[in-house]
Amino acid sequence: MSDKAPRIAVTVADVVAVTPFIKRFRFEPLDPGPLPTFSGGAHVVVEMQDGDLVRRNAYSLMSPPSETSHYTISVRRDESGRGGSRFLHDHVRPGMTLHITHPVNLFPIDHRAKKHLLIAGGIGITPFLAMAEQLAHNHTPFELHYAFRSRDHAAYADDLETRFGTRVHLYHGDRGEAPPLDRLLPQQPLGTHLYVCGPAAMIDWVLGSARAAGWPDHNLHHERFIAPAIGTPYEVRLARAAVTVRVGSHQSMLEAIEAAGVDAPSMCRGGACGQCETTVLSCEGTLLHADHFLTDTEKASNTRVMPCVSRFEGQRLVLDL
Amino acid sequence: MLQPSIKSRPVYGTLTPRAGSEHLIVADAAGADAILDMAAIAPLGFFDKAHILYVPIEHSNRERGDRLRALDAAMFYEGPSLAAALPRLAQALANARMGTRLYLAGTEGLIGQAMKMALDAGIDHSSIETEHRGSTARRVQCVHCKGITENVTTQPAVCAHCGLTLFVRDHYSRRIAAFQGVCIDAEEPGIVPPTEEAFP
């Protein structure tokens, strides 16, 4: 990575399997002194040297924002992914050194709200752990509604109940439970803001239900990270760098560009924040857009692409990099 | 339609019916026309969930009030002044839940004061439907004595509280629901430009 994005060297202080599929990692600073402060909803990008491949994945910070002695993240193993989560699960041990970016918050608490309604699905619970700590610390009213497949999959359910009591509502999918949006949404006081993080279908359901119930868009917040898809390998020409980059099947365009030593801006690495938006100079084929940032018109124009999550099929793709 | 001249000056739109569990509507006589225009495109059942607060001020034209009443809103209040209606609006907001949408139509003074109350209740200004109708008279706060002068139509204008002659700026405060007025002859007392009708 370039000097534009300073990295923090951290020691892996602890690795705990909290469910059969989720491990929690605790990072402490390698150098003396505190880690940078952050606010609930923030993420860091974890850099991993996997053989000759550098992997970079974004993970929400879960630790209380008021504690700067360490960060914690949770990683769900994704067997069908590109390998970052598998690397963390299989190869990262206590005592190892990793590099992370400074925290960035693309899913912040809106402090003007009079109350905060947090709705989590599965691993989407992770940003809400830090948010709940921050809200509780500030004595700000909030409710956390956490839906999961079964208790075995419910990372942190017990901790949440212990820590936040009746503000936490749990829904066991295996018992047919789900957040009762039809009752929940209409009863919130004016000035409530809603935050949802989870699978795409859940986000769509929650946001759609809220809009239909008359909630203004300004009061609705979501975090919708998607991992880049795997796909057919292809080549990209970087015009300004005058190099041709090969994108492997388990690699994102952004990762291939970075591996070639070309500096490309990025932040969330999940198609949401817009930082890596790149101009397409020539496209002979089909851009496979997978982001949530570009409008449908922009995607159809073949003049813009988000390399962190989108792919390409065809003869020739030239980017302004 | 009023044109924004500086960033702080509000931009008004055309009332649009929104999905909502309740619709709080505040209008003066001129704003009533905006409500009636919205009624023409509102979905069936919209006014079954509506609470209309109507403050015509002028007592000459009863037709608008009759036409508003004919919308058969769930609640309809007609009062003599905005000041008389605001406590009722405050009560409605205090009882309201998420899903309530607010619609304000009329002069900037009406829109601003109702919006200020809504902001205090936790509603963001960007989610409030507004439409300016009627007079462009301004509600002006004197930066010197902080007093509010209502229905200012001239440039400059005299502060109703401290008597200073004020230049009425386009600078607007949502928090105070007023435009800013500054002493126009601070540097050369008594040298005052001729009064002009600026906000009819």
Coordinates of C-alpha atoms in Angstrom, one line a residue:
Chain A
M1 CA 0.0 0.0 0.0
S2 CA 1.1 3.5 -0.6
D3 CA 2.1 6.2 1.8
K4 CA -1.3 7.7 1.3
A5 CA -2.8 5.0 3.5
P6 CA -0.6 4.6 6.6
R7 CA -0.8 1.2 8.2
I8 CA -0.7 0.2 11.8
A9 CA 1.4 -2.8 12.9
V10 CA -0.6 -4.9 15.4
T11 CA 0.1 -8.0 17.3
V12 CA -2.6 -10.7 17.2
A13 CA -3.1 -10.9 21.0
D14 CA -5.9 -13.5 21.0
V15 CA -8.0 -15.7 18.7
V16 CA -11.2 -17.2 20.0
A17 CA -13.7 -19.5 18.2
V18 CA -17.0 -18.0 19.3
T19 CA -19.1 -20.2 17.1
P20 CA -18.2 -23.1 14.8
F21 CA -18.0 -20.5 11.9
I22 CA -16.9 -17.3 13.6
K23 CA -13.5 -16.4 15.2
R24 CA -12.8 -13.3 17.2
F25 CA -9.4 -11.6 16.8
R26 CA -7.9 -9.2 19.3
F27 CA -5.3 -6.8 18.0
E28 CA -2.9 -4.8 20.2
P29 CA -0.5 -2.2 19.0
L30 CA 3.0 -3.5 18.2
D31 CA 4.5 -0.2 19.2
P32 CA 3.9 1.3 22.6
G33 CA 1.0 3.7 22.9
P34 CA -2.7 3.6 22.2
L35 CA -4.4 2.8 18.9
P36 CA -6.3 5.6 17.1
T37 CA -9.8 6.3 18.5
F38 CA -12.8 5.4 16.5
S39 CA -16.6 5.6 16.7
G40 CA -19.2 2.9 16.6
G41 CA -19.8 1.5 13.1
A42 CA -16.1 2.0 12.0
H43 CA -14.1 -0.6 10.1
V44 CA -10.5 -1.4 9.4
V45 CA -8.9 -3.1 6.5
V46 CA -6.8 -6.1 7.5
E47 CA -3.8 -6.8 5.3
M48 CA -2.7 -10.4 5.1
Q49 CA 0.4 -11.9 3.3
D50 CA -0.9 -15.2 2.0
G51 CA 2.1 -16.7 0.2
D52 CA 2.9 -14.2 -2.6
L53 CA -0.6 -12.8 -2.5
V54 CA -1.6 -9.8 -0.4
R55 CA -5.1 -10.0 0.8
R56 CA -7.0 -7.0 2.2
N57 CA -10.4 -7.4 3.8
A58 CA -12.6 -4.9 5.6
Y59 CA -13.9 -5.8 9.1
S60 CA -16.1 -3.9 11.5
L61 CA -14.5 -2.9 14.8
M62 CA -16.4 -4.5 17.8
S63 CA -14.5 -3.3 20.8
P64 CA -15.7 -0.4 22.9
P65 CA -14.7 2.8 21.2
S66 CA -13.6 4.3 24.5
E67 CA -10.9 1.6 24.8
T68 CA -7.8 2.3 22.7
S69 CA -5.6 -0.4 24.0
H70 CA -6.9 -2.9 21.5
Y71 CA -9.3 -3.6 18.6
T72 CA -11.4 -6.6 18.1
I73 CA -13.0 -7.9 15.0
S74 CA -15.0 -11.0 14.1
V75 CA -14.6 -13.0 11.0
R76 CA -17.1 -15.5 9.6
R77 CA -15.5 -18.2 7.5
D78 CA -16.7 -18.0 3.9
E79 CA -15.9 -21.2 2.1
S80 CA -17.1 -19.8 -1.2
G81 CA -15.1 -16.5 -0.9
R82 CA -11.8 -15.5 -2.3
G83 CA -9.8 -16.8 0.7
G84 CA -9.3 -13.9 3.1
S85 CA -11.6 -15.2 5.8
R86 CA -10.2 -18.7 5.4
F87 CA -6.6 -17.3 5.8
L88 CA -7.6 -15.6 9.0
H89 CA -9.3 -18.8 10.3
D90 CA -6.6 -21.2 9.2
H91 CA -3.3 -19.4 9.5
V92 CA -3.5 -16.5 11.9
R93 CA -2.3 -17.3 15.4
P94 CA -1.7 -15.4 18.6
G95 CA 1.7 -13.7 18.5
M96 CA 1.6 -13.0 14.7
T97 CA 2.0 -9.5 13.4
L98 CA -0.5 -8.0 10.9
H99 CA -1.0 -4.6 9.4
I100 CA -4.3 -2.8 9.5
T101 CA -5.5 0.6 8.1
H102 CA -6.6 3.4 10.3
P103 CA -10.3 3.1 11.2
V104 CA -12.8 4.7 8.9
N105 CA -16.5 5.1 9.6
L106 CA -19.0 4.7 6.8
F107 CA -21.8 3.6 9.1
P108 CA -21.9 6.2 11.8
I109 CA -24.4 6.9 14.6
D110 CA -26.5 10.0 13.8
H111 CA -26.2 11.9 17.0
R112 CA -29.2 14.1 16.2
A113 CA -31.5 11.1 16.7
K114 CA -33.6 10.9 19.8
K115 CA -33.4 7.1 19.8
H116 CA -31.5 4.5 17.8
L117 CA -33.1 1.3 16.5
L118 CA -30.4 -1.3 15.6
I119 CA -31.4 -4.3 13.6
A120 CA -28.7 -7.0 13.0
G121 CA -28.8 -10.2 11.0
G122 CA -26.1 -12.9 11.5
I123 CA -22.6 -11.6 11.3
G124 CA -24.1 -8.1 10.7
I125 CA -24.1 -7.9 14.5
T126 CA -20.4 -6.8 14.5
P127 CA -20.7 -3.1 14.0
F128 CA -23.5 -2.9 16.5
L129 CA -21.4 -4.1 19.4
A130 CA -19.3 -1.0 19.3
M131 CA -22.3 1.2 18.6
A132 CA -24.2 -0.2 21.5
E133 CA -21.2 0.3 23.8
Q134 CA -21.0 3.9 22.6
L135 CA -24.7 4.6 23.0
A136 CA -24.9 3.0 26.4
H137 CA -21.8 5.0 27.5
N138 CA -23.6 8.2 26.5
H139 CA -26.9 7.1 28.1
T140 CA -28.6 7.4 24.7
P141 CA -31.8 5.4 24.2
F142 CA -31.4 2.4 21.9
E143 CA -32.8 -1.0 21.1
L144 CA -30.9 -3.8 19.5
H145 CA -32.8 -6.5 17.5
Y146 CA -30.6 -9.4 16.6
A147 CA -31.8 -12.2 14.3
F148 CA -29.8 -15.3 13.8
R149 CA -30.2 -18.8 12.5
S150 CA -29.8 -20.6 15.8
R151 CA -28.2 -20.0 19.2
D152 CA -25.1 -21.9 18.0
H153 CA -24.7 -19.3 15.3
A154 CA -25.4 -16.3 17.6
A155 CA -22.1 -14.9 18.3
Y156 CA -22.3 -12.5 21.3
A157 CA -26.0 -13.1 22.1
D158 CA -25.2 -14.0 25.7
D159 CA -22.7 -11.1 26.0
L160 CA -25.3 -8.7 24.6
E161 CA -28.0 -9.8 27.0
T162 CA -25.7 -9.6 30.0
R163 CA -24.4 -6.2 29.0
F164 CA -27.5 -4.4 27.8
G165 CA -30.4 -6.3 29.3
T166 CA -33.9 -5.5 28.1
R167 CA -32.6 -3.3 25.3
V168 CA -31.6 -6.5 23.4
H169 CA -34.2 -8.6 21.6
L170 CA -33.1 -11.9 20.2
Y171 CA -34.8 -13.8 17.3
H172 CA -34.0 -17.5 16.7
G173 CA -34.6 -18.4 13.1
D174 CA -34.8 -22.1 13.9
R175 CA -37.9 -21.2 16.1
G176 CA -39.5 -19.3 13.3
E177 CA -38.7 -15.9 14.9
A178 CA -38.0 -12.7 13.2
P179 CA -38.0 -9.0 14.2
P180 CA -41.7 -8.0 14.3
L181 CA -41.3 -5.0 12.0
D182 CA -45.0 -4.4 11.6
R183 CA -45.3 -3.7 15.3
L184 CA -41.8 -2.3 15.8
L185 CA -41.7 0.4 13.2
P186 CA -44.9 2.2 14.0
Q187 CA -44.3 2.4 17.7
Q188 CA -41.0 4.3 17.6
P189 CA -41.0 7.9 18.8
L190 CA -40.4 10.8 16.4
G191 CA -36.7 11.3 15.8
T192 CA -35.8 7.7 15.9
H193 CA -33.0 6.6 13.5
L194 CA -32.9 3.0 12.2
Y195 CA -29.7 1.1 11.4
V196 CA -29.6 -2.3 9.7
C197 CA -26.7 -4.6 8.9
G198 CA -27.0 -8.1 7.7
P199 CA -27.8 -10.2 4.6
A200 CA -29.0 -8.3 1.5
A201 CA -32.5 -9.7 1.7
M202 CA -32.9 -8.6 5.3
I203 CA -31.6 -5.1 4.5
D204 CA -34.1 -4.8 1.6
W205 CA -36.9 -6.1 3.8
V206 CA -36.2 -3.7 6.7
L207 CA -35.7 -0.7 4.5
G208 CA -38.7 -1.5 2.3
S209 CA -40.9 -2.0 5.4
A210 CA -39.7 1.3 7.0
R211 CA -40.3 3.3 3.8
A212 CA -43.7 1.8 3.4
A213 CA -44.5 2.8 7.0
G214 CA -43.6 6.4 6.2
W215 CA -40.0 6.6 7.6
P216 CA -38.1 9.2 5.8
D217 CA -34.9 8.1 4.1
H218 CA -32.9 10.5 6.2
N219 CA -33.7 8.3 9.3
L220 CA -32.6 5.0 7.6
H221 CA -29.0 3.8 7.7
H222 CA -27.6 0.5 6.4
E223 CA -24.3 -1.2 5.9
R224 CA -24.2 -3.4 2.9
F225 CA -20.8 -4.9 2.3
I226 CA -20.4 -7.5 -0.3
A227 CA -17.3 -9.5 -0.9
P228 CA -16.0 -9.3 -4.5
A229 CA -17.3 -12.2 -6.6
I230 CA -15.1 -14.9 -8.0
G231 CA -15.2 -15.3 -11.7
T232 CA -13.4 -15.9 -15.0
P233 CA -9.9 -14.5 -15.1
Y234 CA -9.4 -11.5 -17.4
E235 CA -6.9 -8.7 -18.2
V236 CA -7.1 -5.0 -17.6
R237 CA -4.9 -2.4 -19.3
L238 CA -3.9 0.5 -16.9
A239 CA -3.4 3.4 -19.3
R240 CA -1.4 5.8 -17.1
A241 CA 0.8 3.2 -15.5
A242 CA 1.2 1.6 -19.0
V243 CA 0.9 -2.0 -17.7
T244 CA -1.5 -4.8 -18.3
V245 CA -2.8 -6.6 -15.2
R246 CA -4.2 -10.1 -15.0
V247 CA -7.1 -10.5 -12.6
G248 CA -7.3 -14.0 -11.2
S249 CA -10.5 -15.8 -10.6
H250 CA -10.3 -15.4 -6.9
Q251 CA -9.0 -11.9 -7.0
S252 CA -10.7 -8.6 -7.3
M253 CA -9.7 -6.0 -9.9
L254 CA -8.6 -3.8 -7.1
E255 CA -6.4 -6.5 -5.6
A256 CA -4.8 -7.2 -8.9
I257 CA -4.1 -3.5 -9.5
E258 CA -2.5 -3.2 -6.1
A259 CA -0.5 -6.4 -6.6
A260 CA 0.9 -4.8 -9.8
G261 CA 2.2 -1.9 -7.6
V262 CA -0.2 0.7 -9.0
D263 CA -1.8 3.0 -6.4
A264 CA -5.5 2.9 -6.5
P265 CA -7.7 4.6 -3.9
S266 CA -9.9 2.5 -1.8
M267 CA -11.7 2.5 1.5
C268 CA -14.5 0.1 2.2
R269 CA -13.5 -2.5 -0.4
G270 CA -17.1 -3.5 -0.5
G271 CA -18.7 -1.4 -3.2
A272 CA -20.4 1.1 -0.9
C273 CA -18.3 4.1 -0.2
G274 CA -17.3 5.3 -3.7
Q275 CA -13.6 5.9 -3.0
C276 CA -12.3 3.6 -5.7
E277 CA -14.5 4.9 -8.5
T278 CA -12.4 4.7 -11.7
T279 CA -12.8 6.0 -15.2
V280 CA -13.2 3.4 -17.9
L281 CA -11.3 4.6 -21.0
S282 CA -12.3 1.7 -23.2
C283 CA -14.6 -1.3 -22.8
E284 CA -14.8 -4.0 -25.4
G285 CA -17.0 -6.5 -23.6
T286 CA -19.2 -6.5 -20.5
L287 CA -18.6 -4.8 -17.2
L288 CA -20.1 -6.9 -14.4
H289 CA -21.0 -4.2 -11.9
A290 CA -21.5 -5.4 -8.4
D291 CA -21.4 -2.2 -6.4
H292 CA -24.1 -0.2 -4.6
F293 CA -22.5 3.2 -5.4
L294 CA -22.9 3.9 -9.1
T295 CA -26.3 4.6 -10.4
D296 CA -27.9 2.3 -13.0
T297 CA -27.3 5.0 -15.6
E298 CA -23.6 5.3 -14.7
K299 CA -23.3 1.5 -14.8
A300 CA -24.9 1.3 -18.2
S301 CA -22.7 4.0 -19.6
N302 CA -19.5 1.9 -19.4
T303 CA -17.5 4.9 -18.3
R304 CA -17.2 4.2 -14.6
V305 CA -16.4 1.1 -12.6
M306 CA -15.8 0.2 -8.9
P307 CA -12.8 -2.2 -9.1
C308 CA -13.1 -3.4 -5.5
V309 CA -16.2 -5.6 -6.3
S310 CA -16.9 -5.5 -10.1
R311 CA -15.5 -7.7 -12.8
F312 CA -15.2 -7.8 -16.6
E313 CA -15.9 -10.3 -19.4
G314 CA -14.7 -9.6 -22.9
Q315 CA -11.8 -8.6 -25.1
R316 CA -10.3 -5.4 -23.7
L317 CA -10.8 -3.1 -20.7
V318 CA -8.7 0.0 -20.3
L319 CA -8.8 2.0 -17.1
D320 CA -7.6 5.5 -16.3
L321 CA -5.0 4.4 -13.8
Chain B
M1 CA -41.5 30.3 -6.7
L2 CA -39.0 31.9 -4.3
Q3 CA -35.4 31.5 -5.5
P4 CA -32.6 30.6 -3.1
S5 CA -30.1 33.4 -3.1
I6 CA -27.7 32.1 -0.4
K7 CA -27.1 28.7 1.1
S8 CA -29.0 29.3 4.3
R9 CA -32.1 30.5 2.5
P10 CA -34.6 27.6 2.5
V11 CA -35.7 26.0 -0.7
Y12 CA -39.4 25.1 -0.9
G13 CA -41.0 22.5 -3.1
T14 CA -44.4 21.3 -4.2
L15 CA -46.3 19.3 -1.7
T16 CA -46.2 15.6 -2.5
P17 CA -48.2 12.9 -0.7
R18 CA -45.9 10.5 1.1
A19 CA -46.4 7.0 2.6
G20 CA -47.1 7.5 6.2
S21 CA -49.2 6.4 9.1
E22 CA -50.4 9.9 9.8
H23 CA -50.2 13.2 7.9
L24 CA -50.0 16.5 9.8
I25 CA -50.9 19.4 7.6
V26 CA -50.5 23.1 8.4
A27 CA -51.7 25.8 6.1
D28 CA -52.8 29.4 5.9
A29 CA -55.3 30.8 3.5
A30 CA -52.9 30.8 0.5
G31 CA -51.4 27.5 1.5
A32 CA -54.9 25.9 1.4
D33 CA -54.6 26.0 -2.4
A34 CA -51.5 23.9 -2.1
I35 CA -53.3 21.3 0.1
L36 CA -56.2 21.2 -2.4
D37 CA -53.7 20.7 -5.3
M38 CA -52.1 17.8 -3.4
A39 CA -55.5 16.4 -2.6
A40 CA -56.0 16.0 -6.4
I41 CA -53.1 13.6 -6.6
A42 CA -53.2 12.0 -3.1
P43 CA -54.0 8.3 -3.0
L44 CA -57.3 7.0 -1.7
G45 CA -57.5 7.0 2.1
F46 CA -54.7 9.6 2.4
F47 CA -57.0 12.1 4.3
D48 CA -58.4 9.4 6.5
K49 CA -55.1 9.6 8.3
A50 CA -54.7 13.4 8.0
H51 CA -54.9 16.1 10.7
I52 CA -55.3 19.5 9.1
L53 CA -54.5 22.7 11.0
Y54 CA -55.9 25.7 9.0
V55 CA -55.2 29.3 10.0
P56 CA -56.7 31.5 7.3
I57 CA -56.1 34.8 9.1
E58 CA -58.2 36.7 6.6
H59 CA -61.8 36.0 7.2
S60 CA -63.1 37.1 3.8
N61 CA -62.9 33.9 1.8
R62 CA -64.8 31.0 3.3
E63 CA -64.6 28.8 0.2
R64 CA -61.1 27.5 0.9
G65 CA -62.1 26.5 4.4
D66 CA -65.2 24.7 3.1
R67 CA -63.2 22.9 0.4
L68 CA -60.6 21.8 3.0
R69 CA -63.3 20.6 5.3
A70 CA -64.8 18.7 2.4
L71 CA -61.6 16.6 2.2
D72 CA -63.0 14.8 5.3
A73 CA -59.7 14.7 7.2
A74 CA -59.7 12.6 10.3
M75 CA -59.2 15.8 12.3
F76 CA -59.8 19.4 11.1
Y77 CA -58.9 22.5 13.1
E78 CA -59.6 26.1 11.9
G79 CA -58.1 28.8 14.1
P80 CA -57.7 32.6 14.0
S81 CA -53.9 32.7 14.0
L82 CA -50.7 30.6 13.8
A83 CA -50.0 31.5 17.4
A84 CA -53.3 29.8 18.4
A85 CA -52.5 26.8 16.3
L86 CA -49.0 26.1 17.4
P87 CA -49.8 24.6 20.8
R88 CA -52.1 22.2 19.0
L89 CA -49.3 21.3 16.6
A90 CA -47.0 20.8 19.5
Q91 CA -49.5 18.4 21.1
A92 CA -49.9 16.5 17.8
L93 CA -46.1 16.2 17.5
A94 CA -45.8 15.0 21.1
N95 CA -48.2 12.2 20.4
A96 CA -46.8 11.3 17.0
R97 CA -44.8 8.3 16.2
M98 CA -42.3 7.5 13.4
G99 CA -44.3 7.2 10.2
T100 CA -45.9 10.6 10.7
R101 CA -45.3 13.0 7.8
L102 CA -45.5 16.8 8.0
Y103 CA -46.8 19.1 5.2
L104 CA -46.5 22.9 5.5
A105 CA -47.9 25.3 3.1
G106 CA -48.2 29.1 3.1
T107 CA -46.0 32.0 3.9
E108 CA -42.4 31.6 5.0
G109 CA -43.3 32.7 8.4
L110 CA -45.8 29.9 8.8
I111 CA -43.5 27.3 7.3
G112 CA -40.6 28.4 9.4
Q113 CA -42.4 28.5 12.7
A114 CA -44.1 25.1 12.2
M115 CA -40.9 23.6 11.0
K116 CA -39.0 24.9 14.1
M117 CA -41.5 23.1 16.2
A118 CA -41.0 19.9 14.2
L119 CA -37.2 20.2 14.4
D120 CA -37.5 20.3 18.2
A121 CA -39.7 17.2 18.1
G122 CA -36.9 15.3 16.2
I123 CA -38.1 15.6 12.6
D124 CA -35.4 16.4 10.1
H125 CA -36.1 19.4 7.9
S126 CA -35.3 17.4 4.8
S127 CA -38.2 15.1 5.4
I128 CA -40.8 17.8 5.7
E129 CA -42.9 18.6 2.7
T130 CA -43.1 22.4 2.2
E131 CA -44.7 24.7 -0.4
H132 CA -44.5 28.5 -0.3
R133 CA -47.7 30.3 -1.2
G134 CA -48.9 33.8 -0.8
S135 CA -46.9 36.7 0.7
T136 CA -43.1 36.8 0.7
A137 CA -43.2 38.9 3.9
R138 CA -40.4 38.0 6.3
R139 CA -40.1 37.2 9.9
V140 CA -36.9 39.1 11.0
Q141 CA -34.7 38.9 14.0
C142 CA -32.7 41.9 15.0
V143 CA -29.1 40.9 15.6
H144 CA -28.8 43.7 18.1
C145 CA -31.7 43.2 20.5
K146 CA -32.7 39.7 19.3
G147 CA -36.3 40.8 19.0
I148 CA -38.5 39.3 16.3
T149 CA -40.5 41.6 13.9
E150 CA -43.2 39.8 12.1
N151 CA -44.5 40.3 8.5
V152 CA -41.7 42.6 7.3
T153 CA -42.4 43.8 3.7
T154 CA -39.9 46.6 3.3
Q155 CA -36.2 47.2 2.9
P156 CA -35.0 48.5 5.2
A157 CA -37.4 47.9 8.1
V158 CA -37.7 49.2 11.6
C159 CA -37.2 46.8 14.5
A160 CA -40.4 46.6 16.4
H161 CA -38.5 46.2 19.7
C162 CA -35.5 48.5 19.8
G163 CA -36.3 50.9 16.9
L164 CA -33.1 50.4 14.9
T165 CA -33.4 50.6 11.2
L166 CA -32.5 47.2 9.9
F167 CA -31.2 45.9 6.6
V168 CA -33.1 42.6 6.1
R169 CA -30.6 40.0 4.9
D170 CA -31.3 36.8 3.0
H171 CA -29.5 34.9 5.8
Y172 CA -32.1 32.6 7.4
S173 CA -32.0 30.6 10.6
R174 CA -34.1 27.4 10.8
R175 CA -33.4 27.3 14.5
I176 CA -35.0 30.7 15.1
A177 CA -37.3 30.6 12.0
A178 CA -36.3 34.1 11.0
F179 CA -34.2 36.1 8.6
Q180 CA -31.4 38.3 9.9
G181 CA -31.7 42.0 10.3
V182 CA -28.7 44.2 10.9
C183 CA -28.4 47.9 11.6
I184 CA -28.2 49.7 8.3
D185 CA -26.7 53.0 9.5
A186 CA -24.3 51.8 12.1
E187 CA -21.3 53.6 10.5
E188 CA -23.1 56.8 9.7
P189 CA -26.1 57.2 12.0
G190 CA -29.1 58.7 10.3
I191 CA -28.0 58.0 6.7
V192 CA -30.7 55.6 5.7
P193 CA -31.7 54.6 2.2
P194 CA -35.3 55.2 1.2
T195 CA -37.7 52.6 2.2
E196 CA -38.9 50.3 -0.6
E197 CA -41.5 47.5 -0.8
A198 CA -39.2 44.5 -1.1
F199 CA -41.2 41.5 0.3
P200 CA -44.8 42.1 -0.7

